[in-house]
C-alpha cells in the first residue's frame, strides 16, 4: 500500500527545482466544509518539508477556493514549537501551475504535528500526524558458530514493518585507532508478532562483509568492535489506512509522516570472540 502513494508523493522531492509530477489532485469535492486538498508528509530524512496545497470546488459550477492570503503553519504538540511555512508556485509536468508550501525543520520521533491552513488567524483546514515512536530493541543471545552465527531481535512497540533496515558496525581495523562504520543492508526483513516486529541478524555473514569492506582476509582476528546499531525507516499509521482521511479536518488528500530510527545493543562478549573480533563495546 505504501508504494502507490509514495510513487505520487516522491514527485514532491524535485519541487524545489520547480518541477513536479502531473496534477492528480481532484479539484472537485462536493462538501461545503472541505476547502482544500493537500498531499505530503513530514520526513525525518530531510531538513526541508514540502506539502502541496490546492483549493477545491464544492460543485462543478463554482470557482475553486482561492489560496490568496492563505497562511500555513505546523504545531509540534509535544514541545509546542510553531513553524510558519512559505508558499511557492511551481510548474507541473503537465504544464499547469501548482502551489506548494515549504518549511525548514526536521520532525522528531514520537512527536505529534498538526498542519494548519487558514487566513487572518482563523484555521480553515487541518491535518495531523504522529511520527512513529522509537521501538525498544530486545536482543536474544546469539546462536551458532563463526559464519553461521545469528541473533534474533524484537523491536518492541512496532506495529508495522520497518523498511530500508541497515545494521551499522563501528569497528577499528588492526593497528589503527580511527573508527569506521560498516553498513550492512537488510532490506525489509522480519515479521509482526504479539511482541512487536521480529527479525534475525546474520552476524557470521556480516563479519565477512566487514572484512571485505576493510580489505582484510577471513583469518584476521584483531578487529575491534565498538558499537552495533540498527537504522530503519518507519511509517506513520496514515500509510496503513490510505483513503480514510481520518486525520484530515475540512481537507481532502493525504498527510502522514516518516521517521528514522537508530537503536543499538550490545553483543555478548563470548559471541564477539567467536566472530574473531576484540570486544571494545561500551556497555551500559
PDB file of C-alpha atoms in Angstrom:
ATOM      1  CA  UNK A   1       0.000   0.000   0.000  1.00  0.00           C
ATOM      2  CA  UNK A   2       2.880   2.412   0.715  1.00  0.00           C
ATOM      3  CA  UNK A   3       4.316   2.020  -2.788  1.00  0.00           C
ATOM      4  CA  UNK A   4       1.329   3.563  -4.585  1.00  0.00           C
ATOM      5  CA  UNK A   5       1.164   6.760  -2.624  1.00  0.00           C
ATOM      6  CA  UNK A   6       4.944   7.034  -2.421  1.00  0.00           C
ATOM      7  CA  UNK A   7       5.126   6.906  -6.212  1.00  0.00           C
ATOM      8  CA  UNK A   8       2.977  10.042  -6.260  1.00  0.00           C
ATOM      9  CA  UNK A   9       4.439  11.816  -3.275  1.00  0.00           C
ATOM     10  CA  UNK A  10       8.026  11.181  -4.320  1.00  0.00           C
ATOM     11  CA  UNK A  11       7.323  13.625  -7.126  1.00  0.00           C
ATOM     12  CA  UNK A  12       7.307  16.316  -4.437  1.00  0.00           C
ATOM     13  CA  UNK A  13      11.064  15.931  -3.975  1.00  0.00           C
ATOM     14  CA  UNK A  14      12.063  17.827  -7.121  1.00  0.00           C
ATOM     15  CA  UNK A  15       9.568  20.597  -6.415  1.00  0.00           C
ATOM     16  CA  UNK A  16      12.355  22.744  -5.035  1.00  0.00           C
ATOM     17  CA  UNK A  17      13.647  22.795  -8.608  1.00  0.00           C
ATOM     18  CA  UNK A  18      10.192  23.875  -9.782  1.00  0.00           C
ATOM     19  CA  UNK A  19       9.381  20.574 -11.442  1.00  0.00           C
ATOM     20  CA  UNK A  20       6.753  18.063 -10.370  1.00  0.00           C
ATOM     21  CA  UNK A  21       4.570  15.210 -11.467  1.00  0.00           C
ATOM     22  CA  UNK A  22       1.165  15.583 -13.110  1.00  0.00           C
ATOM     23  CA  UNK A  23      -1.583  17.394 -11.245  1.00  0.00           C
ATOM     24  CA  UNK A  24      -3.518  14.428  -9.879  1.00  0.00           C
ATOM     25  CA  UNK A  25      -5.338  16.349  -7.139  1.00  0.00           C
ATOM     26  CA  UNK A  26      -9.074  16.132  -7.751  1.00  0.00           C
ATOM     27  CA  UNK A  27     -10.287  19.782  -7.690  1.00  0.00           C
ATOM     28  CA  UNK A  28     -13.987  18.955  -7.204  1.00  0.00           C
ATOM     29  CA  UNK A  29     -15.240  17.764  -3.805  1.00  0.00           C
ATOM     30  CA  UNK A  30     -18.939  18.055  -3.014  1.00  0.00           C
ATOM     31  CA  UNK A  31     -18.629  19.407   0.508  1.00  0.00           C
ATOM     32  CA  UNK A  32     -19.332  22.905   1.792  1.00  0.00           C
ATOM     33  CA  UNK A  33     -16.796  22.498   4.613  1.00  0.00           C
ATOM     34  CA  UNK A  34     -13.890  20.964   2.690  1.00  0.00           C
ATOM     35  CA  UNK A  35     -11.953  23.837   1.143  1.00  0.00           C
ATOM     36  CA  UNK A  36      -8.516  22.383   0.467  1.00  0.00           C
ATOM     37  CA  UNK A  37      -6.742  19.340  -0.912  1.00  0.00           C
ATOM     38  CA  UNK A  38      -3.275  18.633   0.434  1.00  0.00           C
ATOM     39  CA  UNK A  39      -0.730  15.951  -0.350  1.00  0.00           C
ATOM     40  CA  UNK A  40       2.531  15.487   1.516  1.00  0.00           C
ATOM     41  CA  UNK A  41       4.226  14.136   4.589  1.00  0.00           C
ATOM     42  CA  UNK A  42       6.742  15.119   7.262  1.00  0.00           C
ATOM     43  CA  UNK A  43      10.046  13.376   6.684  1.00  0.00           C
ATOM     44  CA  UNK A  44      12.839  12.868   9.218  1.00  0.00           C
ATOM     45  CA  UNK A  45      15.237  12.059   6.369  1.00  0.00           C
ATOM     46  CA  UNK A  46      15.447  15.695   5.291  1.00  0.00           C
ATOM     47  CA  UNK A  47      15.586  19.201   6.778  1.00  0.00           C
ATOM     48  CA  UNK A  48      13.141  20.574   4.200  1.00  0.00           C
ATOM     49  CA  UNK A  49       9.448  19.657   4.360  1.00  0.00           C
ATOM     50  CA  UNK A  50       7.170  20.091   1.315  1.00  0.00           C
ATOM     51  CA  UNK A  51       3.368  19.810   1.094  1.00  0.00           C
ATOM     52  CA  UNK A  52       1.259  20.590  -1.953  1.00  0.00           C
ATOM     53  CA  UNK A  53      -1.956  22.573  -1.446  1.00  0.00           C
ATOM     54  CA  UNK A  54      -4.888  23.089  -3.795  1.00  0.00           C
ATOM     55  CA  UNK A  55      -8.174  24.991  -3.468  1.00  0.00           C
ATOM     56  CA  UNK A  56     -11.271  22.837  -4.035  1.00  0.00           C
ATOM     57  CA  UNK A  57     -14.624  23.497  -5.721  1.00  0.00           C
ATOM     58  CA  UNK A  58     -17.739  22.452  -3.759  1.00  0.00           C
ATOM     59  CA  UNK A  59     -19.624  21.973  -7.053  1.00  0.00           C
ATOM     60  CA  UNK A  60     -18.853  21.957 -10.757  1.00  0.00           C
ATOM     61  CA  UNK A  61     -20.245  25.470 -11.342  1.00  0.00           C
ATOM     62  CA  UNK A  62     -18.286  27.188  -8.600  1.00  0.00           C
ATOM     63  CA  UNK A  63     -14.774  28.589  -8.641  1.00  0.00           C
ATOM     64  CA  UNK A  64     -12.011  26.823  -6.692  1.00  0.00           C
ATOM     65  CA  UNK A  65     -11.304  28.164  -3.221  1.00  0.00           C
ATOM     66  CA  UNK A  66      -8.599  30.802  -3.604  1.00  0.00           C
ATOM     67  CA  UNK A  67      -5.219  30.334  -1.944  1.00  0.00           C
ATOM     68  CA  UNK A  68      -4.645  34.101  -1.822  1.00  0.00           C
ATOM     69  CA  UNK A  69      -3.771  35.152   1.702  1.00  0.00           C
ATOM     70  CA  UNK A  70      -3.584  31.561   2.951  1.00  0.00           C
ATOM     71  CA  UNK A  71      -1.326  31.029   5.957  1.00  0.00           C
ATOM     72  CA  UNK A  72       0.185  27.626   6.699  1.00  0.00           C
ATOM     73  CA  UNK A  73       1.857  26.535   9.905  1.00  0.00           C
ATOM     74  CA  UNK A  74       2.720  23.401  11.821  1.00  0.00           C
ATOM     75  CA  UNK A  75       2.470  22.983  15.560  1.00  0.00           C
ATOM     76  CA  UNK A  76       4.535  20.397  17.388  1.00  0.00           C
ATOM     77  CA  UNK A  77       2.057  19.326  20.061  1.00  0.00           C
ATOM     78  CA  UNK A  78       4.805  17.556  22.000  1.00  0.00           C
ATOM     79  CA  UNK A  79       7.023  20.576  22.666  1.00  0.00           C
ATOM     80  CA  UNK A  80       4.877  23.492  21.415  1.00  0.00           C
ATOM     81  CA  UNK A  81       7.129  24.581  18.540  1.00  0.00           C
ATOM     82  CA  UNK A  82       5.330  26.557  15.812  1.00  0.00           C
ATOM     83  CA  UNK A  83       6.790  26.738  12.279  1.00  0.00           C
ATOM     84  CA  UNK A  84       5.481  29.094   9.583  1.00  0.00           C
ATOM     85  CA  UNK A  85       5.594  27.680   6.045  1.00  0.00           C
ATOM     86  CA  UNK A  86       6.284  29.688   2.886  1.00  0.00           C
ATOM     87  CA  UNK A  87       4.496  29.210  -0.424  1.00  0.00           C
ATOM     88  CA  UNK A  88       5.978  28.619  -3.875  1.00  0.00           C
ATOM     89  CA  UNK A  89       4.382  28.411  -7.312  1.00  0.00           C
ATOM     90  CA  UNK A  90       5.721  25.517  -9.373  1.00  0.00           C
ATOM     91  CA  UNK A  91       5.180  24.184 -12.878  1.00  0.00           C
ATOM     92  CA  UNK A  92       3.798  20.660 -13.022  1.00  0.00           C
ATOM     93  CA  UNK A  93       4.776  18.124 -15.658  1.00  0.00           C
ATOM     94  CA  UNK A  94       1.500  18.688 -17.478  1.00  0.00           C
ATOM     95  CA  UNK A  95       2.288  22.400 -17.876  1.00  0.00           C
ATOM     96  CA  UNK A  96      -0.173  23.701 -15.281  1.00  0.00           C
ATOM     97  CA  UNK A  97       0.781  25.629 -12.166  1.00  0.00           C
ATOM     98  CA  UNK A  98       0.584  24.302  -8.633  1.00  0.00           C
ATOM     99  CA  UNK A  99       1.242  25.632  -5.143  1.00  0.00           C
ATOM    100  CA  UNK A 100       3.471  24.007  -2.575  1.00  0.00           C
ATOM    101  CA  UNK A 101       4.320  25.098   0.942  1.00  0.00           C
ATOM    102  CA  UNK A 102       7.844  24.613   2.254  1.00  0.00           C
ATOM    103  CA  UNK A 103       9.371  24.709   5.746  1.00  0.00           C
ATOM    104  CA  UNK A 104      12.877  24.079   7.030  1.00  0.00           C
ATOM    105  CA  UNK A 105      12.834  21.748  10.016  1.00  0.00           C
ATOM    106  CA  UNK A 106      13.275  18.074  10.796  1.00  0.00           C
ATOM    107  CA  UNK A 107      10.456  16.319  12.700  1.00  0.00           C
ATOM    108  CA  UNK A 108      11.196  14.160  15.743  1.00  0.00           C
ATOM    109  CA  UNK A 109      10.309  10.554  16.535  1.00  0.00           C
ATOM    110  CA  UNK A 110       7.207  10.233  18.691  1.00  0.00           C
ATOM    111  CA  UNK A 111       6.091  13.854  18.197  1.00  0.00           C
ATOM    112  CA  UNK A 112       2.589  14.786  17.058  1.00  0.00           C
ATOM    113  CA  UNK A 113       2.197  17.570  14.490  1.00  0.00           C
ATOM    114  CA  UNK A 114      -0.736  19.494  13.058  1.00  0.00           C
ATOM    115  CA  UNK A 115      -0.589  21.106   9.613  1.00  0.00           C
ATOM    116  CA  UNK A 116      -2.867  24.143   9.771  1.00  0.00           C
ATOM    117  CA  UNK A 117      -4.290  26.107   6.827  1.00  0.00           C
ATOM    118  CA  UNK A 118      -6.145  29.378   7.409  1.00  0.00           C
ATOM    119  CA  UNK A 119      -6.470  33.104   6.922  1.00  0.00           C
ATOM    120  CA  UNK A 120      -6.186  36.017   9.344  1.00  0.00           C
ATOM    121  CA  UNK A 121      -5.508  33.698  12.244  1.00  0.00           C
ATOM    122  CA  UNK A 122      -8.595  31.541  11.609  1.00  0.00           C
ATOM    123  CA  UNK A 123      -7.939  27.864  10.794  1.00  0.00           C
ATOM    124  CA  UNK A 124      -9.932  26.636   7.786  1.00  0.00           C
ATOM    125  CA  UNK A 125      -8.361  23.192   7.378  1.00  0.00           C
ATOM    126  CA  UNK A 126      -6.127  20.914   9.423  1.00  0.00           C
ATOM    127  CA  UNK A 127      -4.218  17.649   9.146  1.00  0.00           C
ATOM    128  CA  UNK A 128      -2.443  15.786  11.936  1.00  0.00           C
ATOM    129  CA  UNK A 129       0.176  13.061  12.133  1.00  0.00           C
ATOM    130  CA  UNK A 130       2.322  11.440  14.789  1.00  0.00           C
ATOM    131  CA  UNK A 131       5.822  10.405  13.763  1.00  0.00           C
ATOM    132  CA  UNK A 132       6.258   6.767  14.891  1.00  0.00           C
ATOM    133  CA  UNK A 133       7.553   6.167  18.398  1.00  0.00           C
ATOM    134  CA  UNK A 134      11.060   4.693  18.605  1.00  0.00           C
ATOM    135  CA  UNK A 135      10.858   0.972  19.379  1.00  0.00           C
ATOM    136  CA  UNK A 136      12.872  -0.789  22.068  1.00  0.00           C
ATOM    137  CA  UNK A 137      15.436  -3.275  20.735  1.00  0.00           C
ATOM    138  CA  UNK A 138      15.301  -6.579  22.619  1.00  0.00           C
ATOM    139  CA  UNK A 139      18.197  -8.843  21.547  1.00  0.00           C
ATOM    140  CA  UNK A 140      18.342 -12.590  22.143  1.00  0.00           C
ATOM    141  CA  UNK A 141      21.596 -14.430  22.858  1.00  0.00           C
ATOM    142  CA  UNK A 142      23.457 -15.126  19.597  1.00  0.00           C
ATOM    143  CA  UNK A 143      23.417 -18.759  18.460  1.00  0.00           C
ATOM    144  CA  UNK A 144      25.665 -20.720  16.119  1.00  0.00           C
ATOM    145  CA  UNK A 145      29.368 -20.710  15.473  1.00  0.00           C
ATOM    146  CA  UNK A 146      31.504 -18.434  13.319  1.00  0.00           C
ATOM    147  CA  UNK A 147      29.955 -17.843   9.866  1.00  0.00           C
ATOM    148  CA  UNK A 148      26.675 -19.476  10.956  1.00  0.00           C
ATOM    149  CA  UNK A 149      26.128 -17.190  13.969  1.00  0.00           C
ATOM    150  CA  UNK A 150      22.773 -15.422  14.075  1.00  0.00           C
ATOM    151  CA  UNK A 151      20.976 -13.154  16.529  1.00  0.00           C
ATOM    152  CA  UNK A 152      17.235 -12.725  16.925  1.00  0.00           C
ATOM    153  CA  UNK A 153      15.887  -9.220  17.629  1.00  0.00           C
ATOM    154  CA  UNK A 154      12.459  -7.974  18.665  1.00  0.00           C
ATOM    155  CA  UNK A 155      11.557  -4.326  18.063  1.00  0.00           C
ATOM    156  CA  UNK A 156       9.066  -3.830  20.864  1.00  0.00           C
ATOM    157  CA  UNK A 157       6.316  -1.325  20.113  1.00  0.00           C
ATOM    158  CA  UNK A 158       6.407  -1.529  16.311  1.00  0.00           C
ATOM    159  CA  UNK A 159       3.095  -2.318  14.652  1.00  0.00           C
ATOM    160  CA  UNK A 160       4.253  -2.193  11.047  1.00  0.00           C
ATOM    161  CA  UNK A 161       7.226  -3.367   9.040  1.00  0.00           C
ATOM    162  CA  UNK A 162      10.365  -1.221   9.195  1.00  0.00           C
ATOM    163  CA  UNK A 163      11.934  -0.623   5.791  1.00  0.00           C
ATOM    164  CA  UNK A 164      15.437   0.046   4.490  1.00  0.00           C
ATOM    165  CA  UNK A 165      16.919  -1.686   7.525  1.00  0.00           C
ATOM    166  CA  UNK A 166      20.696  -1.404   7.902  1.00  0.00           C
ATOM    167  CA  UNK A 167      22.923  -2.843  10.615  1.00  0.00           C
ATOM    168  CA  UNK A 168      25.817  -0.492  11.368  1.00  0.00           C
ATOM    169  CA  UNK A 169      29.040  -1.913  12.786  1.00  0.00           C
ATOM    170  CA  UNK A 170      31.537   0.561  14.241  1.00  0.00           C
ATOM    171  CA  UNK A 171      34.975  -1.055  14.100  1.00  0.00           C
ATOM    172  CA  UNK A 172      38.691  -0.289  14.187  1.00  0.00           C
ATOM    173  CA  UNK A 173      40.930  -2.156  11.727  1.00  0.00           C
ATOM    174  CA  UNK A 174      44.099  -3.828  13.065  1.00  0.00           C
ATOM    175  CA  UNK A 175      46.784  -1.405  14.241  1.00  0.00           C
ATOM    176  CA  UNK A 176      44.548   1.604  13.592  1.00  0.00           C
ATOM    177  CA  UNK A 177      42.862   3.960  16.061  1.00  0.00           C
ATOM    178  CA  UNK A 178      40.442   5.535  13.590  1.00  0.00           C
ATOM    179  CA  UNK A 179      36.976   4.007  13.702  1.00  0.00           C
ATOM    180  CA  UNK A 180      34.977   3.085  10.618  1.00  0.00           C
ATOM    181  CA  UNK A 181      31.268   2.377  10.298  1.00  0.00           C
ATOM    182  CA  UNK A 182      30.385  -0.535   8.017  1.00  0.00           C
ATOM    183  CA  UNK A 183      26.733  -0.630   6.918  1.00  0.00           C
ATOM    184  CA  UNK A 184      25.083  -3.939   6.007  1.00  0.00           C
ATOM    185  CA  UNK A 185      21.764  -3.675   4.154  1.00  0.00           C
ATOM    186  CA  UNK A 186      18.930  -5.979   5.244  1.00  0.00           C
ATOM    187  CA  UNK A 187      16.113  -4.540   3.139  1.00  0.00           C
ATOM    188  CA  UNK A 188      12.645  -5.103   4.632  1.00  0.00           C
ATOM    189  CA  UNK A 189      13.151  -8.134   6.903  1.00  0.00           C
ATOM    190  CA  UNK A 190      11.147  -9.873   9.587  1.00  0.00           C
ATOM    191  CA  UNK A 191       7.540 -10.396  10.631  1.00  0.00           C
ATOM    192  CA  UNK A 192       4.946  -8.963  13.014  1.00  0.00           C
ATOM    193  CA  UNK A 193       4.190 -10.806  16.271  1.00  0.00           C
ATOM    194  CA  UNK A 194       2.402 -10.038  19.524  1.00  0.00           C
ATOM    195  CA  UNK A 195       5.716  -8.831  20.939  1.00  0.00           C
ATOM    196  CA  UNK A 196       6.496  -6.424  18.088  1.00  0.00           C
ATOM    197  CA  UNK A 197       8.481  -6.721  14.877  1.00  0.00           C
ATOM    198  CA  UNK A 198      10.879  -9.687  14.868  1.00  0.00           C
ATOM    199  CA  UNK A 199      13.897 -10.193  12.647  1.00  0.00           C
ATOM    200  CA  UNK A 200      17.133 -12.156  12.510  1.00  0.00           C
ATOM    201  CA  UNK A 201      20.628 -10.742  12.081  1.00  0.00           C
ATOM    202  CA  UNK A 202      23.270 -12.900  10.385  1.00  0.00           C
ATOM    203  CA  UNK A 203      26.306 -11.914  12.447  1.00  0.00           C
ATOM    204  CA  UNK A 204      28.545 -14.538  10.843  1.00  0.00           C
ATOM    205  CA  UNK A 205      27.805 -13.411   7.291  1.00  0.00           C
ATOM    206  CA  UNK A 206      28.078  -9.765   8.324  1.00  0.00           C
ATOM    207  CA  UNK A 207      31.599 -10.490   9.601  1.00  0.00           C
ATOM    208  CA  UNK A 208      32.719 -11.391   6.074  1.00  0.00           C
ATOM    209  CA  UNK A 209      31.077  -8.241   4.711  1.00  0.00           C
ATOM    210  CA  UNK A 210      33.001  -6.185   7.269  1.00  0.00           C
ATOM    211  CA  UNK A 211      36.294  -7.893   6.403  1.00  0.00           C
ATOM    212  CA  UNK A 212      35.697  -7.343   2.704  1.00  0.00           C
ATOM    213  CA  UNK A 213      34.867  -3.648   3.262  1.00  0.00           C
ATOM    214  CA  UNK A 214      38.126  -3.234   5.192  1.00  0.00           C
ATOM    215  CA  UNK A 215      40.141  -5.119   2.580  1.00  0.00           C
ATOM    216  CA  UNK A 216      41.119  -7.875   5.029  1.00  0.00           C
ATOM    217  CA  UNK A 217      41.221 -11.642   4.705  1.00  0.00           C
ATOM    218  CA  UNK A 218      38.983 -14.076   6.583  1.00  0.00           C
ATOM    219  CA  UNK A 219      41.623 -15.094   9.144  1.00  0.00           C
ATOM    220  CA  UNK A 220      42.064 -11.587  10.565  1.00  0.00           C
ATOM    221  CA  UNK A 221      41.392 -11.735  14.306  1.00  0.00           C
ATOM    222  CA  UNK A 222      42.250  -8.330  15.768  1.00  0.00           C
ATOM    223  CA  UNK A 223      39.447  -6.058  14.545  1.00  0.00           C
ATOM    224  CA  UNK A 224      37.965  -4.114  17.453  1.00  0.00           C
ATOM    225  CA  UNK A 225      34.167  -3.926  17.634  1.00  0.00           C
ATOM    226  CA  UNK A 226      32.989  -0.702  19.316  1.00  0.00           C
ATOM    227  CA  UNK A 227      29.279  -0.470  18.585  1.00  0.00           C
ATOM    228  CA  UNK A 228      26.381  -2.162  16.795  1.00  0.00           C
ATOM    229  CA  UNK A 229      23.126  -0.470  15.923  1.00  0.00           C
ATOM    230  CA  UNK A 230      20.167  -0.670  13.575  1.00  0.00           C
ATOM    231  CA  UNK A 231      18.897   2.092  11.313  1.00  0.00           C
ATOM    232  CA  UNK A 232      15.400   1.748   9.861  1.00  0.00           C
ATOM    233  CA  UNK A 233      12.694   3.804   8.182  1.00  0.00           C
ATOM    234  CA  UNK A 234       9.316   3.850   9.976  1.00  0.00           C
ATOM    235  CA  UNK A 235       5.936   4.880   8.547  1.00  0.00           C
ATOM    236  CA  UNK A 236       3.087   6.555  10.462  1.00  0.00           C
ATOM    237  CA  UNK A 237      -0.321   4.918  10.684  1.00  0.00           C
ATOM    238  CA  UNK A 238      -1.763   7.076   7.884  1.00  0.00           C
ATOM    239  CA  UNK A 239       0.176   4.972   5.361  1.00  0.00           C
ATOM    240  CA  UNK A 240      -1.734   1.885   6.508  1.00  0.00           C
ATOM    241  CA  UNK A 241      -5.192   3.470   6.202  1.00  0.00           C
ATOM    242  CA  UNK A 242      -4.937   5.313   2.911  1.00  0.00           C
ATOM    243  CA  UNK A 243      -8.251   6.726   1.725  1.00  0.00           C
ATOM    244  CA  UNK A 244      -9.852   7.019   5.163  1.00  0.00           C
ATOM    245  CA  UNK A 245      -8.630  10.598   5.717  1.00  0.00           C
ATOM    246  CA  UNK A 246      -9.300  10.144   9.444  1.00  0.00           C
ATOM    247  CA  UNK A 247      -6.598  12.696  10.282  1.00  0.00           C
ATOM    248  CA  UNK A 248      -7.918  15.467   7.996  1.00  0.00           C
ATOM    249  CA  UNK A 249     -10.326  18.191   9.124  1.00  0.00           C
ATOM    250  CA  UNK A 250     -12.062  20.271   6.422  1.00  0.00           C
ATOM    251  CA  UNK A 251      -9.494  18.974   3.930  1.00  0.00           C
ATOM    252  CA  UNK A 252      -9.059  16.217   1.379  1.00  0.00           C
ATOM    253  CA  UNK A 253      -5.982  14.205   0.373  1.00  0.00           C
ATOM    254  CA  UNK A 254      -3.122  12.638   2.327  1.00  0.00           C
ATOM    255  CA  UNK A 255      -0.870  13.747   5.175  1.00  0.00           C
ATOM    256  CA  UNK A 256       1.440  11.417   7.075  1.00  0.00           C
ATOM    257  CA  UNK A 257       4.985  11.135   8.370  1.00  0.00           C
ATOM    258  CA  UNK A 258       8.151   9.084   8.002  1.00  0.00           C
ATOM    259  CA  UNK A 259      10.591   8.511  10.852  1.00  0.00           C
ATOM    260  CA  UNK A 260      14.170   7.260  11.013  1.00  0.00           C
ATOM    261  CA  UNK A 261      15.089   5.024  13.945  1.00  0.00           C
ATOM    262  CA  UNK A 262      18.618   4.412  15.234  1.00  0.00           C
ATOM    263  CA  UNK A 263      18.893   1.895  18.052  1.00  0.00           C
ATOM    264  CA  UNK A 264      21.869  -0.004  19.411  1.00  0.00           C
ATOM    265  CA  UNK A 265      22.509  -3.029  21.562  1.00  0.00           C
ATOM    266  CA  UNK A 266      25.475  -4.972  22.929  1.00  0.00           C
ATOM    267  CA  UNK A 267      26.557  -8.319  21.523  1.00  0.00           C
ATOM    268  CA  UNK A 268      27.652 -10.818  24.190  1.00  0.00           C
ATOM    269  CA  UNK A 269      31.440 -10.840  24.654  1.00  0.00           C
ATOM    270  CA  UNK A 270      31.745 -14.570  24.034  1.00  0.00           C
ATOM    271  CA  UNK A 271      29.896 -14.176  20.721  1.00  0.00           C
ATOM    272  CA  UNK A 272      32.193 -11.302  19.734  1.00  0.00           C
ATOM    273  CA  UNK A 273      35.240 -13.506  20.376  1.00  0.00           C
ATOM    274  CA  UNK A 274      33.731 -16.358  18.337  1.00  0.00           C
ATOM    275  CA  UNK A 275      33.364 -13.925  15.447  1.00  0.00           C
ATOM    276  CA  UNK A 276      37.086 -13.222  15.709  1.00  0.00           C
ATOM    277  CA  UNK A 277      36.660  -9.646  16.942  1.00  0.00           C
ATOM    278  CA  UNK A 278      38.061  -7.878  20.006  1.00  0.00           C
ATOM    279  CA  UNK A 279      35.199  -6.627  22.201  1.00  0.00           C
ATOM    280  CA  UNK A 280      35.503  -2.861  22.735  1.00  0.00           C
ATOM    281  CA  UNK A 281      31.773  -2.187  23.224  1.00  0.00           C
ATOM    282  CA  UNK A 282      30.941   0.444  25.829  1.00  0.00           C
ATOM    283  CA  UNK A 283      28.387  -1.447  27.863  1.00  0.00           C
ATOM    284  CA  UNK A 284      25.548   0.267  29.698  1.00  0.00           C
TER     285      UNK A 284
END
